Short mmCIF file of C-alpha atoms in Angstrom, two decimals:
data_model
loop_
_atom_site.label_atom_id
_atom_site.label_comp_id
_atom_site.label_asym_id
_atom_site.label_seq_id
_atom_site.Cartn_x
_atom_site.Cartn_y
_atom_site.Cartn_z
CA MET R 585 -7.56 9.68 -26.42
CA LYS R 586 -9.10 10.71 -23.11
CA VAL R 587 -6.69 10.66 -20.19
CA LEU R 588 -7.50 10.93 -16.49
CA ILE R 589 -4.59 11.76 -14.19
CA VAL R 590 -5.31 11.09 -10.53
CA TYR R 591 -2.68 13.11 -8.75
CA ALA R 592 -1.68 13.07 -5.08
CA HIS R 593 0.78 15.62 -3.73
CA PRO R 594 0.09 18.33 -1.14
CA GLU R 595 2.43 21.02 -2.53
CA PRO R 596 1.61 22.96 -5.71
CA ARG R 597 5.28 23.95 -6.08
CA SER R 598 6.57 20.38 -5.84
CA LEU R 599 8.47 18.30 -8.36
CA ASN R 600 5.36 16.14 -8.64
CA SER R 601 3.32 19.16 -9.59
CA ALA R 602 5.87 20.15 -12.24
CA LEU R 603 5.87 16.62 -13.65
CA ARG R 604 2.09 16.56 -13.75
CA ASP R 605 2.16 19.76 -15.83
CA VAL R 606 4.74 18.22 -18.15
CA ALA R 607 2.50 15.20 -18.67
CA VAL R 608 -0.64 17.28 -19.20
CA HIS R 609 1.03 19.59 -21.74
CA GLU R 610 2.63 16.76 -23.66
CA LEU R 611 -0.62 14.77 -23.80
CA GLU R 612 -2.53 17.83 -24.98
CA ALA R 613 0.17 18.57 -27.54
CA GLN R 614 -0.47 15.06 -28.90
CA GLY R 615 -4.14 15.95 -29.29
CA HIS R 616 -5.45 14.04 -26.27
CA GLU R 617 -8.09 15.33 -23.87
CA VAL R 618 -6.91 15.42 -20.25
CA GLN R 619 -8.69 15.65 -16.92
CA VAL R 620 -6.83 15.87 -13.62
CA SER R 621 -8.18 14.81 -10.24
CA ASP R 622 -5.90 16.76 -7.92
CA LEU R 623 -6.86 15.01 -4.72
CA TYR R 624 -5.35 17.50 -2.27
CA ALA R 625 -6.83 20.46 -4.15
CA MET R 626 -10.21 18.68 -4.12
CA LYS R 627 -9.87 18.05 -0.37
CA TRP R 628 -10.60 14.43 -1.11
CA LYS R 629 -11.98 12.44 1.85
CA SER R 630 -9.66 9.49 2.39
CA GLU R 631 -11.51 7.28 4.83
CA ILE R 632 -14.36 4.98 3.92
CA SER R 633 -17.05 5.53 6.51
CA ARG R 634 -20.80 5.33 7.02
CA THR R 635 -21.32 8.75 5.48
CA ASP R 636 -20.25 7.28 2.13
CA PHE R 637 -23.44 5.25 2.05
CA PRO R 638 -26.49 7.50 2.42
CA LEU R 639 -28.85 4.53 2.00
CA LEU R 640 -27.37 2.73 5.00
CA ASP R 641 -29.76 2.72 7.93
CA GLU R 642 -28.28 4.04 11.18
CA GLN R 643 -28.97 0.77 12.94
CA THR R 644 -27.40 -1.40 10.27
CA ARG R 645 -23.89 -2.67 10.68
CA LEU R 646 -21.56 -1.25 8.03
CA HIS R 647 -20.27 -4.00 5.78
CA VAL R 648 -18.17 -1.99 3.33
CA SER R 649 -18.48 -4.23 0.33
CA ASN R 650 -22.23 -4.77 0.71
CA ALA R 651 -22.92 -1.11 1.39
CA SER R 652 -20.93 0.01 -1.62
CA LYS R 653 -22.76 -2.50 -3.83
CA VAL R 654 -26.17 -1.30 -2.66
CA GLY R 655 -25.10 2.32 -3.05
CA PHE R 656 -23.60 1.80 -6.48
CA ASN R 657 -26.55 -0.15 -7.84
CA ALA R 658 -28.99 2.50 -6.63
CA ASN R 659 -26.79 5.34 -7.95
CA ALA R 660 -26.84 6.56 -4.36
CA LEU R 661 -23.16 6.96 -3.56
CA THR R 662 -21.86 10.38 -2.54
CA LYS R 663 -21.36 13.03 -5.19
CA ASP R 664 -17.56 13.04 -4.94
CA VAL R 665 -17.37 9.29 -5.51
CA ARG R 666 -19.84 9.35 -8.39
CA ALA R 667 -17.88 12.16 -10.06
CA GLU R 668 -14.69 10.08 -9.96
CA GLN R 669 -16.50 7.03 -11.29
CA GLU R 670 -17.81 9.14 -14.18
CA LYS R 671 -14.27 10.28 -14.96
CA LEU R 672 -13.05 6.68 -14.97
CA LEU R 673 -15.80 5.74 -17.42
CA TRP R 674 -14.97 8.77 -19.57
CA ALA R 675 -11.23 8.10 -19.73
CA ASP R 676 -9.69 5.47 -21.92
CA THR R 677 -6.36 5.92 -20.15
CA LEU R 678 -5.74 6.31 -16.43
CA ILE R 679 -2.56 7.65 -14.85
CA LEU R 680 -2.02 7.48 -11.10
CA GLN R 681 0.73 9.93 -10.14
CA PHE R 682 2.21 10.04 -6.65
CA PRO R 683 5.35 10.19 -4.54
CA LEU R 684 6.34 6.78 -3.16
CA TRP R 685 5.78 7.11 0.59
CA TRP R 686 6.70 4.05 2.60
CA PHE R 687 6.90 1.95 -0.55
CA THR R 688 3.37 2.62 -1.72
CA MET R 689 0.94 5.44 -2.48
CA PRO R 690 0.05 8.27 -0.09
CA ALA R 691 -3.02 7.76 2.09
CA ILE R 692 -5.15 10.21 0.11
CA LEU R 693 -4.71 8.19 -3.09
CA LYS R 694 -5.33 4.91 -1.30
CA GLY R 695 -8.50 6.53 -0.04
CA TRP R 696 -9.47 7.36 -3.61
CA VAL R 697 -9.11 3.68 -4.51
CA ASP R 698 -10.92 2.48 -1.38
CA ARG R 699 -13.90 4.78 -1.97
CA VAL R 700 -14.18 4.96 -5.77
CA TYR R 701 -13.66 1.26 -6.48
CA SER R 702 -17.17 0.28 -5.37
CA CYS R 703 -18.49 -3.24 -5.38
CA GLY R 704 -20.42 -3.66 -8.63
CA PHE R 705 -18.23 -1.02 -10.27
CA ALA R 706 -14.61 -2.17 -9.98
CA HIS R 707 -15.06 -5.55 -8.32
CA GLY R 708 -17.77 -8.06 -7.53
CA ILE R 709 -18.99 -8.34 -11.11
CA GLY R 710 -19.38 -11.26 -13.50
CA ASP R 711 -20.37 -14.90 -13.14
CA HIS R 712 -18.68 -17.52 -11.04
CA SER R 713 -18.64 -21.05 -12.50
CA ASP R 714 -16.18 -23.84 -13.18
CA LYS R 715 -14.95 -21.81 -16.17
CA ARG R 716 -14.91 -18.25 -14.84
CA TRP R 717 -14.33 -16.55 -11.50
CA GLY R 718 -15.88 -13.19 -11.98
CA ASP R 719 -14.78 -10.45 -14.33
CA ARG R 720 -11.39 -9.59 -12.92
CA TYR R 721 -7.67 -9.80 -13.67
CA GLY R 722 -7.82 -8.80 -17.29
CA GLU R 723 -11.58 -8.52 -17.59
CA GLY R 724 -13.99 -6.18 -15.88
CA ARG R 725 -15.27 -2.65 -15.97
CA PHE R 726 -12.13 -1.15 -17.49
CA GLU R 727 -11.30 -3.79 -20.06
CA GLY R 728 -9.85 -2.20 -23.18
CA LYS R 729 -8.57 0.84 -21.27
CA ARG R 730 -4.91 1.47 -20.45
CA ALA R 731 -3.41 2.55 -17.14
CA MET R 732 0.00 3.36 -15.70
CA LEU R 733 1.77 4.80 -12.69
CA VAL R 734 3.98 7.89 -12.57
CA VAL R 735 6.00 7.67 -9.37
CA THR R 736 8.73 9.71 -7.69
CA ALA R 737 11.07 8.05 -5.21
CA GLY R 738 13.58 9.79 -2.97
CA GLY R 739 15.90 6.78 -2.94
CA TRP R 740 18.45 5.46 -5.39
CA GLU R 741 17.51 3.35 -8.39
CA GLU R 742 20.05 0.67 -7.32
CA HIS R 743 18.26 0.30 -3.98
CA TYR R 744 15.09 -0.63 -5.90
CA SER R 745 16.80 -2.96 -8.37
CA ARG R 746 16.51 -6.75 -8.58
CA ARG R 747 18.90 -7.32 -5.69
CA GLY R 748 18.50 -3.93 -3.99
CA ILE R 749 17.58 -3.80 -0.32
CA ASN R 750 14.21 -2.08 -0.79
CA GLY R 751 13.01 -4.84 -3.08
CA PRO R 752 12.59 -4.51 -6.86
CA ILE R 753 10.40 -1.56 -7.75
CA ASP R 754 8.19 -3.68 -10.03
CA ASP R 755 7.50 -6.04 -7.13
CA LEU R 756 6.80 -3.16 -4.75
CA LEU R 757 4.33 -1.77 -7.29
CA PHE R 758 2.76 -5.17 -8.09
CA PRO R 759 -0.03 -4.79 -5.50
CA ILE R 760 -1.01 -1.59 -7.32
CA ASN R 761 -0.35 -2.57 -10.94
CA HIS R 762 -1.80 -6.06 -10.66
CA GLY R 763 -4.15 -5.68 -7.71
CA ILE R 764 -5.63 -2.23 -8.40
CA LEU R 765 -5.21 -1.70 -12.16
CA PHE R 766 -5.20 -5.15 -13.78
CA TYR R 767 -7.85 -6.47 -11.39
CA PRO R 768 -10.70 -4.34 -12.80
CA GLY R 769 -9.54 -4.93 -16.35
CA TYR R 770 -7.00 -2.26 -17.24
CA THR R 771 -4.19 -3.06 -19.62
CA VAL R 772 -1.24 -2.01 -17.44
CA LEU R 773 1.68 -0.13 -18.95
CA PRO R 774 5.18 -0.14 -17.44
CA SER R 775 5.51 2.39 -14.63
CA PHE R 776 7.43 5.64 -15.05
CA VAL R 777 9.62 5.95 -11.95
CA ALA R 778 11.91 8.89 -11.11
CA TYR R 779 14.59 8.24 -8.48
CA LYS R 780 16.68 10.41 -6.15
CA THR R 781 14.08 13.11 -6.53
CA ASP R 782 15.08 14.84 -3.31
CA ARG R 783 18.41 15.78 -4.85
CA LEU R 784 17.32 16.84 -8.31
CA ASP R 785 19.16 19.80 -9.88
CA GLU R 786 18.09 21.71 -12.99
CA ALA R 787 19.88 19.37 -15.37
CA GLY R 788 18.35 16.41 -13.60
CA PHE R 789 14.89 17.88 -13.96
CA SER R 790 15.46 18.59 -17.62
CA THR R 791 16.43 14.95 -18.25
CA LEU R 792 13.43 13.75 -16.31
CA GLU R 793 11.13 16.08 -18.22
CA THR R 794 12.38 14.68 -21.52
CA GLN R 795 11.91 11.11 -20.35
CA LEU R 796 8.38 11.80 -19.15
CA ARG R 797 7.46 13.54 -22.42
CA GLU R 798 8.71 10.51 -24.32
CA ARG R 799 6.65 8.18 -22.16
CA MET R 800 3.55 10.32 -22.72
CA GLN R 801 4.20 10.14 -26.48
CA THR R 802 4.16 6.34 -26.42
CA ILE R 803 1.20 5.90 -24.12
CA GLU R 804 -0.93 4.51 -26.96
CA THR R 805 1.73 2.23 -28.38
CA ILE R 806 4.03 0.96 -25.62
CA SER R 807 3.76 -2.75 -24.83
CA PRO R 808 1.90 -3.47 -21.61
CA ILE R 809 3.06 -5.63 -18.71
CA PRO R 810 2.02 -9.12 -19.90
CA TYR R 811 0.03 -10.16 -16.83
CA ARG R 812 -1.76 -13.47 -17.24
CA ARG R 813 -5.52 -13.16 -17.54
CA GLN R 814 -7.58 -15.12 -15.05
CA ASN R 815 -10.26 -16.79 -17.12
CA PHE R 816 -8.28 -17.87 -20.16
CA GLY R 817 -6.74 -21.13 -19.05
CA ASP R 818 -3.61 -20.16 -17.09
CA TYR R 819 -5.25 -20.59 -13.69
CA LEU R 820 -7.18 -23.50 -12.20
CA ILE R 821 -10.71 -22.58 -11.10
CA PRO R 822 -11.73 -22.14 -8.32
CA THR R 823 -8.38 -22.46 -6.50
CA MET R 824 -6.83 -19.82 -8.77
CA GLN R 825 -3.49 -21.61 -8.76
CA LEU R 826 -1.23 -21.09 -11.73
CA ARG R 827 -1.42 -24.25 -13.85
CA PRO R 828 1.31 -26.72 -12.79
CA ASP R 829 2.86 -26.85 -16.26
CA LEU R 830 3.39 -23.07 -16.35
CA GLU R 831 6.60 -21.71 -14.80
CA SER R 832 8.95 -23.79 -12.68
CA PRO R 833 7.41 -25.53 -9.66
CA ASP R 834 10.10 -23.83 -7.56
CA ALA R 835 9.37 -20.33 -8.85
CA VAL R 836 8.67 -17.70 -6.20
CA GLY R 837 7.53 -14.11 -6.24
CA PHE R 838 5.14 -12.15 -8.40
CA SER R 839 6.84 -12.68 -11.74
CA ILE R 840 5.08 -16.01 -12.40
CA HIS R 841 1.95 -13.95 -13.07
CA GLN R 842 3.43 -12.60 -16.28
CA GLY R 843 3.15 -14.74 -19.40
CA MET J 1389 5.09 -6.34 27.97
CA LYS J 1390 3.55 -3.16 26.63
CA VAL J 1391 1.54 -3.63 23.47
CA LEU J 1392 0.16 -0.97 21.14
CA ILE J 1393 -2.54 -2.06 18.71
CA VAL J 1394 -3.14 0.38 15.88
CA TYR J 1395 -6.52 -0.59 14.57
CA ALA J 1396 -8.31 0.50 11.41
CA HIS J 1397 -11.91 -0.49 10.79
CA PRO J 1398 -14.93 1.82 10.54
CA GLU J 1399 -17.54 -0.49 12.09
CA PRO J 1400 -17.61 -1.23 15.84
CA ARG J 1401 -19.72 -4.35 15.21
CA SER J 1402 -17.31 -5.80 12.64
CA LEU J 1403 -15.31 -9.00 12.68
CA ASN J 1404 -12.19 -6.86 12.97
CA SER J 1405 -13.57 -5.24 16.08
CA ALA J 1406 -14.34 -8.62 17.60
CA LEU J 1407 -10.84 -9.86 16.79
CA ARG J 1408 -9.30 -6.76 18.32
CA ASP J 1409 -11.20 -7.48 21.54
CA VAL J 1410 -9.99 -11.09 21.47
CA ALA J 1411 -6.41 -9.89 21.15
CA VAL J 1412 -6.72 -7.27 23.89
CA HIS J 1413 -8.32 -9.67 26.34
CA GLU J 1414 -5.80 -12.43 25.67
CA LEU J 1415 -2.84 -10.07 25.99
CA GLU J 1416 -4.22 -8.66 29.23
CA ALA J 1417 -4.86 -12.17 30.51
CA GLN J 1418 -1.17 -12.83 29.92
CA GLY J 1419 -0.35 -9.84 32.11
CA HIS J 1420 0.59 -7.43 29.35
CA GLU J 1421 -0.41 -3.76 29.25
CA VAL J 1422 -2.34 -2.82 26.12
CA GLN J 1423 -3.16 0.46 24.44
CA VAL J 1424 -5.33 0.68 21.34
CA SER J 1425 -5.26 3.45 18.76
CA ASP J 1426 -8.67 3.03 17.16
CA LEU J 1427 -8.08 5.30 14.18
CA TYR J 1428 -11.69 5.68 13.08
CA ALA J 1429 -12.88 6.32 16.62
CA MET J 1430 -10.11 8.92 17.00
CA LYS J 1431 -11.18 10.54 13.70
CA TRP J 1432 -7.57 10.25 12.61
CA LYS J 1433 -6.55 12.70 9.86
CA SER J 1434 -5.17 10.64 7.00
CA GLU J 1435 -3.57 13.19 4.71
CA ILE J 1436 -0.19 14.76 5.30
CA SER J 1437 -0.63 18.47 4.67
CA ARG J 1438 0.78 21.87 5.64
CA THR J 1439 -1.29 21.94 8.81
CA ASP J 1440 0.83 19.06 10.15
CA PHE J 1441 3.79 21.42 10.38
CA PRO J 1442 2.94 24.47 12.47
CA LEU J 1443 6.49 25.83 12.13
CA LEU J 1444 6.26 25.93 8.35
CA ASP J 1445 6.02 29.48 7.07
CA GLU J 1446 3.09 30.15 4.73
CA GLN J 1447 5.42 31.21 1.95
CA THR J 1448 7.67 28.19 2.20
CA ARG J 1449 7.24 25.28 -0.16
CA LEU J 1450 6.19 22.12 1.69
CA HIS J 1451 8.86 19.48 1.42
CA VAL J 1452 7.33 16.71 3.51
CA SER J 1453 10.51 15.06 4.71
CA ASN J 1454 12.24 18.33 5.59
CA ALA J 1455 9.18 19.79 7.29
CA SER J 1456 8.66 16.67 9.37
CA LYS J 1457 12.32 16.69 10.42
CA VAL J 1458 12.16 20.31 11.51
CA GLY J 1459 8.88 19.73 13.32
CA PHE J 1460 10.07 16.57 15.02
CA ASN J 1461 13.37 18.05 16.18
CA ALA J 1462 11.62 21.10 17.62
CA ASN J 1463 8.93 18.96 19.24
CA ALA J 1464 6.51 21.06 17.23
CA LEU J 1465 4.44 18.47 15.41
CA THR J 1466 0.70 18.38 15.95
CA LYS J 1467 -0.69 16.94 19.16
CA ASP J 1468 -2.25 13.88 17.50
CA VAL J 1469 1.03 12.89 15.86
CA ARG J 1470 3.06 13.45 19.03
CA ALA J 1471 0.62 11.31 21.01
CA GLU J 1472 1.08 8.41 18.59
CA GLN J 1473 4.85 8.79 18.68
CA GLU J 1474 4.72 8.63 22.47
CA LYS J 1475 2.71 5.44 22.29
CA LEU J 1476 5.26 3.91 19.91
CA LEU J 1477 8.07 4.78 22.33
CA TRP J 1478 6.04 3.37 25.23
CA ALA J 1479 5.23 0.05 23.54
CA ASP J 1480 7.70 -2.76 23.19
CA THR J 1481 5.36 -4.55 20.80
CA LEU J 1482 3.33 -3.04 17.96
CA ILE J 1483 0.38 -4.68 16.24
CA LEU J 1484 -1.16 -3.18 13.12
CA GLN J 1485 -4.63 -4.62 12.61
CA PHE J 1486 -6.64 -3.99 9.47
CA PRO J 1487 -8.80 -5.48 6.73
CA LEU J 1488 -6.87 -6.05 3.51
CA TRP J 1489 -8.40 -3.58 1.08
CA TRP J 1490 -6.98 -3.68 -2.43
CA PHE J 1491 -4.07 -5.81 -1.25
CA THR J 1492 -2.82 -3.38 1.38
CA MET J 1493 -3.94 -1.37 4.40
CA PRO J 1494 -6.91 1.04 4.44
CA ALA J 1495 -6.14 4.69 3.72
CA ILE J 1496 -6.61 5.77 7.34
CA LEU J 1497 -3.84 3.42 8.51
CA LYS J 1498 -1.54 4.45 5.67
CA GLY J 1499 -2.17 7.99 6.81
CA TRP J 1500 -1.12 7.03 10.32
CA VAL J 1501 2.18 5.75 8.92
CA ASP J 1502 2.66 8.75 6.63
CA ARG J 1503 2.09 11.25 9.44
CA VAL J 1504 3.54 9.50 12.51
CA TYR J 1505 6.72 8.19 10.88
CA SER J 1506 8.45 11.58 10.90
CA CYS J 1507 11.91 12.18 9.55
CA GLY J 1508 14.26 12.02 12.52
CA PHE J 1509 11.85 9.69 14.30
CA ALA J 1510 11.32 6.66 12.08
CA HIS J 1511 13.68 7.44 9.21
CA GLY J 1512 16.51 9.79 8.32
CA ILE J 1513 18.60 8.88 11.36
CA GLY J 1514 22.12 7.56 11.78
CA ASP J 1515 25.40 8.06 9.94
CA HIS J 1516 26.12 7.38 6.31
CA SER J 1517 29.62 6.11 5.52
CA ASP J 1518 31.28 3.31 3.59
CA LYS J 1519 30.29 0.95 6.43
CA ARG J 1520 26.78 2.10 7.30
CA TRP J 1521 23.83 3.61 5.47
CA GLY J 1522 21.80 5.15 8.22
CA ASP J 1523 20.00 3.35 11.02
CA ARG J 1524 17.44 1.37 9.10
CA TYR J 1525 16.48 -2.16 8.11
CA GLY J 1526 17.14 -3.83 11.41
CA GLU J 1527 18.44 -0.79 13.26
CA GLY J 1528 16.74 2.46 14.15
CA ARG J 1529 14.32 3.96 16.59
CA PHE J 1530 12.44 0.73 17.29
CA GLU J 1531 15.34 -1.70 17.51
CA GLY J 1532 14.66 -4.35 20.12
CA LYS J 1533 10.88 -3.98 19.80
CA ARG J 1534 8.63 -6.53 18.10
CA ALA J 1535 5.87 -5.89 15.59
CA MET J 1536 3.32 -7.86 13.61
CA LEU J 1537 0.25 -7.56 11.40
CA VAL J 1538 -3.21 -8.91 12.09
CA VAL J 1539 -5.07 -8.93 8.78
CA THR J 1540 -8.46 -10.05 7.53
CA ALA J 1541 -8.95 -10.92 3.87
CA GLY J 1542 -12.23 -11.59 2.12
CA GLY J 1543 -10.61 -13.93 -0.41
CA TRP J 1544 -9.57 -17.56 -0.26
CA GLU J 1545 -6.26 -18.64 1.26
CA GLU J 1546 -5.41 -20.56 -1.95
CA HIS J 1547 -5.72 -17.37 -3.96
CA TYR J 1548 -2.97 -15.85 -1.77
CA SER J 1549 -0.70 -18.90 -1.82
CA ARG J 1550 2.66 -19.29 -3.54
CA ARG J 1551 1.08 -19.84 -6.97
CA GLY J 1552 -2.25 -18.14 -6.30
CA ILE J 1553 -3.46 -15.40 -8.63
CA ASN J 1554 -3.41 -12.60 -6.05
CA GLY J 1555 0.26 -13.19 -5.32
CA PRO J 1556 1.61 -14.79 -2.13
CA ILE J 1557 0.33 -13.03 0.98
CA ASP J 1558 3.84 -12.68 2.40
CA ASP J 1559 4.96 -10.89 -0.75
CA LEU J 1560 1.89 -8.65 -0.75
CA LEU J 1561 2.65 -7.73 2.86
CA PHE J 1562 6.41 -7.30 2.28
CA PRO J 1563 6.16 -3.55 1.63
CA ILE J 1564 4.57 -3.26 5.08
CA ASN J 1565 6.54 -5.86 7.02
CA HIS J 1566 9.92 -4.97 5.54
CA GLY J 1567 9.37 -1.39 4.43
CA ILE J 1568 7.30 -0.05 7.34
CA LEU J 1569 8.15 -2.33 10.29
CA PHE J 1570 11.68 -3.67 9.68
CA TYR J 1571 12.88 -0.35 8.22
CA PRO J 1572 12.74 1.59 11.51
CA GLY J 1573 14.16 -1.36 13.42
CA TYR J 1574 11.30 -3.59 14.52
CA THR J 1575 11.83 -7.31 14.80
CA VAL J 1576 8.98 -8.49 12.56
CA LEU J 1577 6.85 -11.46 13.56
CA PRO J 1578 4.92 -13.59 11.04
CA SER J 1579 1.59 -12.03 10.14
CA PHE J 1580 -1.69 -13.42 11.41
CA VAL J 1581 -4.00 -13.56 8.40
CA ALA J 1582 -7.66 -14.62 8.43
CA TYR J 1583 -9.18 -15.56 5.06
CA LYS J 1584 -12.72 -15.79 3.63
CA THR J 1585 -13.83 -13.45 6.36
CA ASP J 1586 -16.91 -12.34 4.47
CA ARG J 1587 -18.37 -15.80 4.83
CA LEU J 1588 -17.49 -16.60 8.42
CA ASP J 1589 -20.05 -18.55 10.45
CA GLU J 1590 -20.06 -19.05 14.23
CA ALA J 1591 -17.84 -22.13 14.09
CA GLY J 1592 -15.46 -20.30 11.78
CA PHE J 1593 -15.24 -17.40 14.19
CA SER J 1594 -14.62 -19.73 17.08
CA THR J 1595 -11.70 -21.36 15.26
CA LEU J 1596 -10.29 -17.99 14.32
CA GLU J 1597 -10.62 -16.76 17.89
CA THR J 1598 -8.65 -19.76 19.15
CA GLN J 1599 -5.94 -19.22 16.56
CA LEU J 1600 -5.62 -15.54 17.40
CA ARG J 1601 -5.46 -16.26 21.14
CA GLU J 1602 -2.66 -18.73 20.48
CA ARG J 1603 -0.75 -16.17 18.43
CA MET J 1604 -1.14 -13.59 21.18
CA GLN J 1605 0.23 -16.14 23.67
CA THR J 1606 3.42 -16.60 21.62
CA ILE J 1607 4.01 -12.96 20.83
CA GLU J 1608 7.10 -12.87 23.03
CA THR J 1609 8.54 -16.17 21.86
CA ILE J 1610 7.63 -16.81 18.23
CA SER J 1611 10.55 -16.69 15.76
CA PRO J 1612 10.62 -13.53 13.69
CA ILE J 1613 10.83 -13.24 9.91
CA PRO J 1614 14.62 -13.49 9.36
CA TYR J 1615 15.05 -10.34 7.29
CA ARG J 1616 18.67 -9.51 6.54
CA ARG J 1617 19.97 -6.47 8.40
CA GLN J 1618 21.43 -3.71 6.28
CA ASN J 1619 24.66 -2.78 8.00
CA PHE J 1620 26.00 -6.19 8.96
CA GLY J 1621 27.69 -7.35 5.78
CA ASP J 1622 24.93 -8.80 3.60
CA TYR J 1623 24.60 -5.68 1.44
CA LEU J 1624 27.19 -3.67 -0.48
CA ILE J 1625 27.33 -0.02 0.58
CA PRO J 1626 26.27 2.38 -0.89
CA THR J 1627 24.55 0.50 -3.73
CA MET J 1628 22.64 -1.65 -1.22
CA GLN J 1629 22.85 -4.68 -3.48
CA LEU J 1630 22.70 -8.07 -1.87
CA ARG J 1631 26.24 -9.48 -1.88
CA PRO J 1632 26.84 -11.52 -5.05
CA ASP J 1633 27.72 -14.69 -3.12
CA LEU J 1634 24.39 -14.66 -1.24
CA GLU J 1635 21.42 -16.34 -2.94
CA SER J 1636 21.42 -17.48 -6.56
CA PRO J 1637 22.28 -14.82 -9.14
CA ASP J 1638 19.01 -15.71 -10.88
CA ALA J 1639 16.88 -15.32 -7.77
CA VAL J 1640 13.92 -12.97 -8.09
CA GLY J 1641 11.36 -11.55 -5.72
CA PHE J 1642 11.46 -10.43 -2.11
CA SER J 1643 12.58 -13.69 -0.56
CA ILE J 1644 16.28 -13.01 -1.12
CA HIS J 1645 16.02 -10.47 1.69
CA GLN J 1646 15.58 -13.23 4.25
CA GLY J 1647 18.70 -14.93 5.56
#
């Protein structure tokens, strides 16, 4: 297997860095090939801006989606973006690893998504008809590939549980798992989340290391999150409503999007 | 009223830019003072890094939360961060305005949150006991101030509705409204969301402009999202579970955190 880890933490001596090394070593021990995009080490540019689109005329208004489509189709995006797109095509498994900052990913990783997920590459592909609404949510560029999150959280696991005040961790991560990974076609694996990471002692790290190794050993076999695919009958087209006979009419939240 | 708009779009001729101007003019017409942090124009630095913490010794491992606490307490954060913190203290109303990219804010705005929300300023304050768990979720630095989101989305409103495939917009925005605004004490107003913004004609813009003006006129009076406050009896301390007698035991999703 070929695994790409996109990694976002500014400190090489951090827990996140140690966990990344654990994952890399375990994956390599299993015979997989691994590449790491260490965004801070690469001095990744976070902000989409005009300079991302060399073909864009100075006088032309920047419409991000249009400009990225033109740039992608002409193979004229910037070198850093093209290199990441090549890695995504190379990998059959993607891991996004990051500390949970304000209940989502750090800016630098969001900037990787914003810039690398060009129109024509990760979205804006496929036909629209009365039977299909583009290649997305289970279809798309990365169909057949697997992806998962490795996340560290300073807070307590209880605070992220079903009735915990922060909201359930799976719901907090839904915009990423469903909106960023499932959207362009990835099969999404359950997230690996470490809690109370600010207070981790040596025994705590050792336990965490074991758990992460085990998750890396099952990366090819673990059952994915069973998100409903868009174009296979569960959703009405073009309103994209879940079919009335699926789930209770009173159901709320993200969980109705799992079959 | 004093209103701070933190605004994130790279193109001065964009719909977002036009909507920002609509909001500013309407607020000023109502007699409010307005400041705008135009993050792209300011060339805002998105990534938290060592250079954010001038007091941090070269040999010392960067622990973001600790370093930001030390820097904040010593008034030794970088000038750009201190300026934004001053604006937040000045304003009694905060508006975050952005295009919805991959179901959340653009990287540059996430970087504003990551860097400006220092420990000791926006989190990590207040006592922890068997009756309180810090000043957060309804208490904190910004208690008594109001905040809201102004968001543009390319997609259809139906796709973001209760049974729409993207997930309900209020749930997608929960990590921001609850986790970034309510957490440090803001009273959170319903979001203003514009849909199908890629296909907006002149009449569509005119309608949108009217709607946004109306929302700006009610910014002092509109009822907030009734999020449950942390330290007032709805949650068990320290597990931060919603009290068993509140909401159905089978309830799922974020909506249980509204009273």
